[in-house]
XYZ file of C-alpha atoms in Angstrom:
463
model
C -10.064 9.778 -1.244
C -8.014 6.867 -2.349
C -9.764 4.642 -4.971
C -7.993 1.383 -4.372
C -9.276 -2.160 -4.095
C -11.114 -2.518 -0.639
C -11.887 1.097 -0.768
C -15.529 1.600 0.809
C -17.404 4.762 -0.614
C -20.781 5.983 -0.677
C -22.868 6.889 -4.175
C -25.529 7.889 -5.773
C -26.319 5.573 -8.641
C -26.687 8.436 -11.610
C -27.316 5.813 -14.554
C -27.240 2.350 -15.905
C -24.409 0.462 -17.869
C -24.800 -1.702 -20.884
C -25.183 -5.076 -18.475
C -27.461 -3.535 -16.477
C -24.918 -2.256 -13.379
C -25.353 0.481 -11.505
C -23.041 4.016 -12.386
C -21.843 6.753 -9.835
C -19.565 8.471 -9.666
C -17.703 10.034 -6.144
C -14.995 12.716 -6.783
C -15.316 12.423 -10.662
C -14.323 9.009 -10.168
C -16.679 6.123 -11.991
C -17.540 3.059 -10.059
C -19.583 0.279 -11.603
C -22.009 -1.736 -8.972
C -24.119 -4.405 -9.723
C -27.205 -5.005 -8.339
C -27.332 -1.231 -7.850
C -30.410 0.348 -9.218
C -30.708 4.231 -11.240
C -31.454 6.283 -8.016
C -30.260 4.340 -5.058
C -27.731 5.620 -2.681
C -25.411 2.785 -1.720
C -22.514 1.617 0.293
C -20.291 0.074 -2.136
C -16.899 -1.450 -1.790
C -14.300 -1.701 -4.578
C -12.930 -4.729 -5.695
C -10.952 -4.122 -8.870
C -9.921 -0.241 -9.088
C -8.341 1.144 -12.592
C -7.086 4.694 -13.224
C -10.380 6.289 -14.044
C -12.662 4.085 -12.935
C -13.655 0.556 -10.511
C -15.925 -2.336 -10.508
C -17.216 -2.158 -6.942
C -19.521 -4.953 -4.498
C -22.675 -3.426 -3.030
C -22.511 -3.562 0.248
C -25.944 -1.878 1.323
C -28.734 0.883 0.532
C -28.921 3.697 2.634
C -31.449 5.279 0.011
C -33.760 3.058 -1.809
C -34.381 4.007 -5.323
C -38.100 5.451 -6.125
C -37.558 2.834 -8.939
C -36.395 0.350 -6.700
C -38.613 -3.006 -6.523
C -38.385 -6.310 -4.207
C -36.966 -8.943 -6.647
C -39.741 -12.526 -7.256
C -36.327 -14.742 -6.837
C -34.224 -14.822 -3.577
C -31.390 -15.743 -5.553
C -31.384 -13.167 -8.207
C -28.172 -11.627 -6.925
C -25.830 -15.052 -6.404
C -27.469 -16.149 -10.148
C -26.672 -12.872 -12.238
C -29.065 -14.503 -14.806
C -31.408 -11.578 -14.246
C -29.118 -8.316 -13.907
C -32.884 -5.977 -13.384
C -35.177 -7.557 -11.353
C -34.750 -5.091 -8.629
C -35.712 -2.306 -10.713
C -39.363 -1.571 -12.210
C -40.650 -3.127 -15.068
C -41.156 0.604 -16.702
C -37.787 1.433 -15.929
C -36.163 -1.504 -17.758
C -38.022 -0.523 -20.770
C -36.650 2.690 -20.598
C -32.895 1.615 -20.198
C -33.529 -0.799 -23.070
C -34.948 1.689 -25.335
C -31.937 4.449 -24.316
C -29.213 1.528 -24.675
C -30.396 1.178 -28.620
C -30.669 4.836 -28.569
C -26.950 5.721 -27.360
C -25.464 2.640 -29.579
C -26.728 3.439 -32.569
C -25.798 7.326 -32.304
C -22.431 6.122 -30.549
C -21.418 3.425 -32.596
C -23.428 3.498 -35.621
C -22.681 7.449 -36.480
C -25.977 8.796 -36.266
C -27.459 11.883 -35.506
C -29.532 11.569 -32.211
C -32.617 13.270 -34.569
C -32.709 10.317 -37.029
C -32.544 7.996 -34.396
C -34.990 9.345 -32.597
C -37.218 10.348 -35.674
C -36.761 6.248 -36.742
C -37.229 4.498 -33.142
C -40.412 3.210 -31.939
C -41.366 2.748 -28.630
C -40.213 -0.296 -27.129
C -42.124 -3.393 -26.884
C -42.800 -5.100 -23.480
C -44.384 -7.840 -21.576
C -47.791 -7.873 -19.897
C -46.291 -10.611 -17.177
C -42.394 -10.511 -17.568
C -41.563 -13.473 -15.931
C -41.878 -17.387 -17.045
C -41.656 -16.651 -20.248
C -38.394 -18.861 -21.565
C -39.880 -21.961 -23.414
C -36.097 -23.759 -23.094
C -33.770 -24.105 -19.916
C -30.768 -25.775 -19.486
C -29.734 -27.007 -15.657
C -26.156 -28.545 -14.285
C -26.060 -31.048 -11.578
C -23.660 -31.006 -9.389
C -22.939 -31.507 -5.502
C -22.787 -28.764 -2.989
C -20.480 -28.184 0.127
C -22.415 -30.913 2.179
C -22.205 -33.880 -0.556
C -25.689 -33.181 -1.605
C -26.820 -33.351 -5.461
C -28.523 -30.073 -6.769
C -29.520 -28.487 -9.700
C -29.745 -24.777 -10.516
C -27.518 -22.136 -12.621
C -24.544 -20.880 -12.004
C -23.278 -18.303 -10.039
C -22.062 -15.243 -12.552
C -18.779 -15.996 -13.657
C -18.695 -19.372 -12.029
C -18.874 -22.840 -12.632
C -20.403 -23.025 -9.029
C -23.774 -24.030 -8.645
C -26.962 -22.448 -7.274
C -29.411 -25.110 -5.768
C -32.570 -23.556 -7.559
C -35.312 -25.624 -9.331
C -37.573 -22.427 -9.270
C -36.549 -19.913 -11.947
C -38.935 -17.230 -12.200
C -37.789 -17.150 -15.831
C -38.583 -20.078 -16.872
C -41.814 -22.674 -17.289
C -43.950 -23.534 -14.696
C -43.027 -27.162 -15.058
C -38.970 -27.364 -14.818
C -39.145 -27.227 -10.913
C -41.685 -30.540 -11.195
C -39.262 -32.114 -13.558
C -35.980 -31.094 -11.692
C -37.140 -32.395 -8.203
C -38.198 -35.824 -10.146
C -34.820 -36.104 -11.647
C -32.927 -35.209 -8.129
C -35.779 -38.433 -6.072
C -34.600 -40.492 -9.146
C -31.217 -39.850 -8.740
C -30.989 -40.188 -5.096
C -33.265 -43.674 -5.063
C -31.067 -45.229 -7.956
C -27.419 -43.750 -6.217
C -26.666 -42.140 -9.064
C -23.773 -39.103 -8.630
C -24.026 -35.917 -10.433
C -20.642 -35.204 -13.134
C -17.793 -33.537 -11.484
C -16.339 -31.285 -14.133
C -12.502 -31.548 -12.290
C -12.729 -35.632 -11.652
C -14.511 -36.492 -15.034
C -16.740 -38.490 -13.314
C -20.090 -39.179 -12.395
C -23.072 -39.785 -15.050
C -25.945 -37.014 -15.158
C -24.356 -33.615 -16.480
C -26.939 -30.840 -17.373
C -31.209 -31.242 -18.062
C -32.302 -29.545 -21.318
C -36.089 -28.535 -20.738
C -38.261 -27.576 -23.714
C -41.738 -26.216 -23.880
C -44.350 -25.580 -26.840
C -45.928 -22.855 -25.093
C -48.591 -23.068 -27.868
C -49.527 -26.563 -27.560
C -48.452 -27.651 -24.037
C -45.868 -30.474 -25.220
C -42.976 -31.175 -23.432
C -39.590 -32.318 -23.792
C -36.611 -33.335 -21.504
C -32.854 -34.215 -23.053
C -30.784 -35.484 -20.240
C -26.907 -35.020 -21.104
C -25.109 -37.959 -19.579
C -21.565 -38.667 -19.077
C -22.160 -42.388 -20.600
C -24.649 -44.088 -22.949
C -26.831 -45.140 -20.478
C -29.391 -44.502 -17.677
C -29.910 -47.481 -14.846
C -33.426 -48.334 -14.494
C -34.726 -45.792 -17.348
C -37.615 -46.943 -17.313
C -38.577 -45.540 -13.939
C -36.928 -42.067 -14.884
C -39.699 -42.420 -18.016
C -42.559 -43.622 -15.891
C -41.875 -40.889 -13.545
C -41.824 -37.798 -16.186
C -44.750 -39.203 -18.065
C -46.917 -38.482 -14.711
C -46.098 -34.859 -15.714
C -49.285 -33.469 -18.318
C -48.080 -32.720 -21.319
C -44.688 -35.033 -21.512
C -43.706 -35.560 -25.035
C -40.495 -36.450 -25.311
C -37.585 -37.951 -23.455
C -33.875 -38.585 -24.621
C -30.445 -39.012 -23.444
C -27.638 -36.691 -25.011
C -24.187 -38.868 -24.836
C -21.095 -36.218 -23.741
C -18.625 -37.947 -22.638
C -16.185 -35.484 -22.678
C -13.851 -32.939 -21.567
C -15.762 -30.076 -22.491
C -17.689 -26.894 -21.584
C -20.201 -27.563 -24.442
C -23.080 -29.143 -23.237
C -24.908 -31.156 -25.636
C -23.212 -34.190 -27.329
C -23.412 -35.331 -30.562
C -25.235 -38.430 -30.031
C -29.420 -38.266 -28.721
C -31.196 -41.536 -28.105
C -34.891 -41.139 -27.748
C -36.464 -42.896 -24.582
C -39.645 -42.244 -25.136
C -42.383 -40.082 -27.187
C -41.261 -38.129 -30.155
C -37.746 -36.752 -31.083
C -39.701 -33.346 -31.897
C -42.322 -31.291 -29.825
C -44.273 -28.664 -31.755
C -45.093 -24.877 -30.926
C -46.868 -22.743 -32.985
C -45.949 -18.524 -33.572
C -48.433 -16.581 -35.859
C -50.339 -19.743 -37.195
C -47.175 -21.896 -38.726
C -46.136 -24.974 -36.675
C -42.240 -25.844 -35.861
C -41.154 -29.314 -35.103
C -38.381 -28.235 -32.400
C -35.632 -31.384 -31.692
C -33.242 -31.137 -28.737
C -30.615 -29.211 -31.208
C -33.105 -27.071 -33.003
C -32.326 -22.880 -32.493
C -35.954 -21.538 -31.481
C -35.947 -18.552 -29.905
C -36.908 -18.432 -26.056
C -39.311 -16.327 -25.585
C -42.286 -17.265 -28.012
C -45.024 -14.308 -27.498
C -42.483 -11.536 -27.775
C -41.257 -13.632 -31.067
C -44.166 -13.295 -32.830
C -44.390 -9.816 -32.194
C -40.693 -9.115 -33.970
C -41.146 -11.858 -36.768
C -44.279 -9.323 -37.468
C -42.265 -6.168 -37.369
C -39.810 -7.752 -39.691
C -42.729 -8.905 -41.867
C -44.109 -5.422 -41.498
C -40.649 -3.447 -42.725
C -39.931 -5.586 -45.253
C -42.786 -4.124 -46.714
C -43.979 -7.269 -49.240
C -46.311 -6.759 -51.789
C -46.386 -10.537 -53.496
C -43.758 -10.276 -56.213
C -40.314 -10.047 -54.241
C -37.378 -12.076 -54.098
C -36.410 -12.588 -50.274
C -33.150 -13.700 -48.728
C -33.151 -14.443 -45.506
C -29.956 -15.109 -44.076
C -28.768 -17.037 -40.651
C -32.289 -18.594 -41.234
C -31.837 -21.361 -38.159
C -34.546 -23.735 -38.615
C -36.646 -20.926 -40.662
C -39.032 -19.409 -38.643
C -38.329 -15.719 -40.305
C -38.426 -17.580 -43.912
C -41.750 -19.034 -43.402
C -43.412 -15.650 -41.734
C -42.048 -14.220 -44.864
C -43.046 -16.953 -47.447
C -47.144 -15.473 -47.531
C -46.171 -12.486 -48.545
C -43.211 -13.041 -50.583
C -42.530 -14.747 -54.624
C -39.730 -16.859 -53.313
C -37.923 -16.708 -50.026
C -33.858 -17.964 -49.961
C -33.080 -19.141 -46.825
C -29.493 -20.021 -45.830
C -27.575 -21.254 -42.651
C -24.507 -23.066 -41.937
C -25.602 -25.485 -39.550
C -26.546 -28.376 -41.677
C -29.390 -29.573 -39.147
C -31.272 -26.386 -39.069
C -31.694 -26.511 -42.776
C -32.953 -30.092 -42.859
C -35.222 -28.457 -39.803
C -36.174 -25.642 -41.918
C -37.157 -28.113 -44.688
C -39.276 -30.007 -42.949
C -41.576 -27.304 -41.344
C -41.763 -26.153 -44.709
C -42.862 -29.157 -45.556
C -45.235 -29.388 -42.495
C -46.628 -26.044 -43.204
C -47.747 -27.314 -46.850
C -45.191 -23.965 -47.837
C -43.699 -24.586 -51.666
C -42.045 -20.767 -52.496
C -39.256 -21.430 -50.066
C -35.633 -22.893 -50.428
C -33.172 -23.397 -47.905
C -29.092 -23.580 -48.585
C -26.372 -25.205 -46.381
C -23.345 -22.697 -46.356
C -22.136 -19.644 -45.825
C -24.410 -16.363 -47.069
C -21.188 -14.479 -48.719
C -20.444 -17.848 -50.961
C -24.454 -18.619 -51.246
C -24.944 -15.645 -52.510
C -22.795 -15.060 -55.198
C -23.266 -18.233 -56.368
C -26.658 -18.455 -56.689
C -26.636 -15.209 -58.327
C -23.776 -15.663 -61.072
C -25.305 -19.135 -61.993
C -29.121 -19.361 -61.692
C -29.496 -15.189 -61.251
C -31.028 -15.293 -58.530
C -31.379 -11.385 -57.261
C -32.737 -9.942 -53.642
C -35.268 -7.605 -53.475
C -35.157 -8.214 -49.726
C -32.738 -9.178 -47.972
C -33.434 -10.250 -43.571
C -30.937 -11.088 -41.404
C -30.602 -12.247 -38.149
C -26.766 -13.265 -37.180
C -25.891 -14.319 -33.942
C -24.957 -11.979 -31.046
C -21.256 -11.288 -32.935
C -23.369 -9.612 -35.879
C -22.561 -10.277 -39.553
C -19.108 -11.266 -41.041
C -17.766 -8.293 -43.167
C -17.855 -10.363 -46.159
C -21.678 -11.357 -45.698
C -22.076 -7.162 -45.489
C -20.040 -6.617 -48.757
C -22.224 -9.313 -50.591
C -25.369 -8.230 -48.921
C -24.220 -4.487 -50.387
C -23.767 -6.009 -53.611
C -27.271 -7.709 -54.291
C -28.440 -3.963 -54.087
C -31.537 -4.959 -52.193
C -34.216 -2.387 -52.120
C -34.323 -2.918 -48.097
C -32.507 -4.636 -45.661
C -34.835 -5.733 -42.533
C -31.577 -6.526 -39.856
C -32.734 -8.500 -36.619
C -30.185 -8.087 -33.891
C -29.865 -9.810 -30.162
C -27.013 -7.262 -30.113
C -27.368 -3.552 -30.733
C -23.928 -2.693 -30.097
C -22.993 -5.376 -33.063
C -26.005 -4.179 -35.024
C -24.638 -0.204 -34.864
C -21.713 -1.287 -36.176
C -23.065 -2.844 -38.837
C -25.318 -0.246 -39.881
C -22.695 2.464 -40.007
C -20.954 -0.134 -42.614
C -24.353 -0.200 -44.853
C -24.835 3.542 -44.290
C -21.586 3.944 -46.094
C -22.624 1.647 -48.928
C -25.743 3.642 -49.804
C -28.269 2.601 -47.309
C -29.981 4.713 -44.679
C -31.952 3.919 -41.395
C -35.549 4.296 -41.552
C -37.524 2.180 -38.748
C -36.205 0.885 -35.535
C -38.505 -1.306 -33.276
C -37.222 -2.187 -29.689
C -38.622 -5.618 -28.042
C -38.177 -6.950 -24.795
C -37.342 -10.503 -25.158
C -35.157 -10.659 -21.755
C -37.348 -9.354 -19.175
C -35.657 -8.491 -16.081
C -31.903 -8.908 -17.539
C -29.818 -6.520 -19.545
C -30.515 -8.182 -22.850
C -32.711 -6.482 -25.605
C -33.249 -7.309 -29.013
C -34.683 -4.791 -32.222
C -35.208 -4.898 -35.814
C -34.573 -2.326 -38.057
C -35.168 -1.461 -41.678
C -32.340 -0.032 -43.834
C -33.584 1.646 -47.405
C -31.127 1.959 -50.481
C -30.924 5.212 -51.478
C -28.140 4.796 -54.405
C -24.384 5.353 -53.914
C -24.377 8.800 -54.984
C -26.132 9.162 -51.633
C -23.570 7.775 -49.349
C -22.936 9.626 -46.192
């Protein structure tokens, strides 16, 4: 058989790729389908063909998957926002624990008997969907002139008229469909991203799962609404309603917040609360999305970082210090440190709100934080958490990480392909894998996050 682009083959789907794709192979050769589930025999047709391998469309099922479920959202497969939901619950567990597994041996140079003598099993969801506390929804116009909301499409800029995620909180579709009358009764147009024009460019939707507040940030291609106040009246009918702003972004620009929020009504914060500590959250705050899963790693971390009352803590990327705070009750002191100068003055005040005192927070980076604080006030790390963003940590944060000789490094990761990379570097440095817990965060796509705990075991013991 020819493997070319077109090409229409049938497969067995033999495994699952990092993204969550399906993997066959016909002939020896390796096509990658998504939307195709472990199991399945499909009809797929190739779209982009390499030497050794394709990305192919699936075209049908002749053979339904034993692990093959009917998906909660019609448009699961137009959105790509949720890569599993056709396959079992049990399964994506599985797939999430195996892709840790197989990056950690792969990239991170370990034997598959220490991983598997470290990993726990993962951690899942009793009710895997509505679980995101945050959401953020582009307006546009479809093909008939008419103003929706939704996602986008994968790999697109084009919209999916959806106000019912099965993701997200039970109260975005109320709030969407209020936006949209509002819209339509005051003639307001949706932003065209080609024209630059048009006022109303994305919805940010919060919720404090804990306490029931809500917030909506409209981003606006101007500085203001016409009749706000009957946008306000309108929101406030919704129990809970909080707070309500306008984000100005008045430019040319993927990024979707702008720089300037004007609160229309309520409070510029709503609170949550994870594990009995309180966070004020603003429109700009990093809180992470999925708040009962959260608590469960934040008390993994707390639980490998092993605290016994009279450690020095560092935890770095601290956002707006949710990790610092879990560990401040067990800790001496806890460092926190972030670049984003807004987190910190976040992380400050829910210190503050918390009535916490053995916790400091530092604007900066961690590799020039560090060093300083150590050379001039020596300040030392017992512990040391981190929790970079999906890229990992920067070499140089590693190196003065390595350098603080803490006794353990507890490393949350969004990433595990990032994270195995980084642990081969700290194997090399003296430190050696002990725990690895997997959590389910992203239920139903191919995301996963874990935290792991890495113990010095001197330099003479590098491997």
């Amino acid at each position: 058989m020819e493997f070319k682009k077109n090409t229409v083959c049938q497969v067995e789907i033999e495994d699952i790729g990092e993204s969550g794709e399906g993997i066959g192979k016909v002939e020896g050769y390796t096509l990658f389908i998504k939307d195709a589930v472990i199991g399945d025999v499909v009809v797929a047709k190739i779209m982009k063909a390499k030497k050794h391998y394709a990305y192919a469309r699936l075209e049908r099922v002749i053979t339904p998957s034993p692990f093959r479920v009917v998906p909660r959202c019609s448009f699961y497969r137009q959105c790509g926002g949720c890569q599993l939901q056709a396959l079992s619950y049990e399964k994506q567990l599985e797939f999430k624990q195996n892709k840790v597994r197989n990056n950690l041996i792969r990239i991170g140079g370990l034997t598959s008997e220490a991983v598997d003598k470290a990993m726990e099993p993962a951690v899942g969801m009793d009710e895997p969907f509505f679980y995101r506390n945050k959401a953020q929804f582009p307006f546009g116009v479809d093909k008939e002139g008419k103003t929706v909301t939704g996602f986008y499409a994968g790999r697109t800029h084009s919209i999916i008229a959806n106000t019912d995620c099965a993701l997200g909180a039970a109260e975005n579709k109320i709030i969407l469909e209020k936006i949209l009358a509002y819209m339509k009764e005051e003639g307001i147009a949706a932003y065209n991203e080609k024209s630059h024009q048009g006022l109303i460019r994305h919805v940010l939707i919060r919720k404090g799962f804990a306490t029931g507040q809500l917030m909506v940030c409209l981003v606006i291609n101007g500085k203001r609404l016409p009749e706000e106040k009957r946008l306000i009246e309108a929101l406030c009918r919704i129990p809970g309603m909080s707070s309500i702003s306008i984000s100005t972004n008045q430019e040319k620009t993927n990024i979707i917040m702008g720089k300037e929020i004007r609160l229309l009504y309520g409070k510029e914060q709503i609170e949550d609360t994870i594990g009995g500590l309180t966070f004020q959250i603003s429109p700009l705050s990093f809180y992470q999305v999925n708040p009962v899963q959260t608590e469960k790693i934040y008390a993994k971390a707390l639980e490998y970082a092993a605290l016994t009352g009279r450690e020095t803590v560092w935890d770095l990327y601290c956002g707006i210090g949710t990790i610092s705070l879990f560990l401040a009750g067990k800790a001496r002191q806890v460092y926190g440190v972030e670049i984003i100068p807004e987190a910190i003055a976040d992380a400050k005040k829910n210190a503050a709100y918390n009535g916490i005192a053995n916790v400091d927070f530092f604007v900066g980076k961690a590799e020039e934080i560090l060093p300083e604080k150590y050379a001039k006030e020596g300040i030392y790390a017992d512990v040391i958490v981190v929790d970079p963003p999906r890229k990992g940590c920067d070499e140089a944060c590693l190196c003065t990480m390595v350098k603080m000789e803490p006794k353990r490094i507890v490393y949350v990761s969004c990433n595990s392909a990032t994270l195995a990379r980084d642990v081969k570097y700290l194997r090399e440095q003296g430190y050696e894998m002990e725990r690895v817990g997997v959590f389910d965060n992203f239920p139903n796509t191919g995301h996963v996050e874990c935290v792991i705990m890495m113990q010095y075991c001197g330099k003479e013991k590098k491997k």
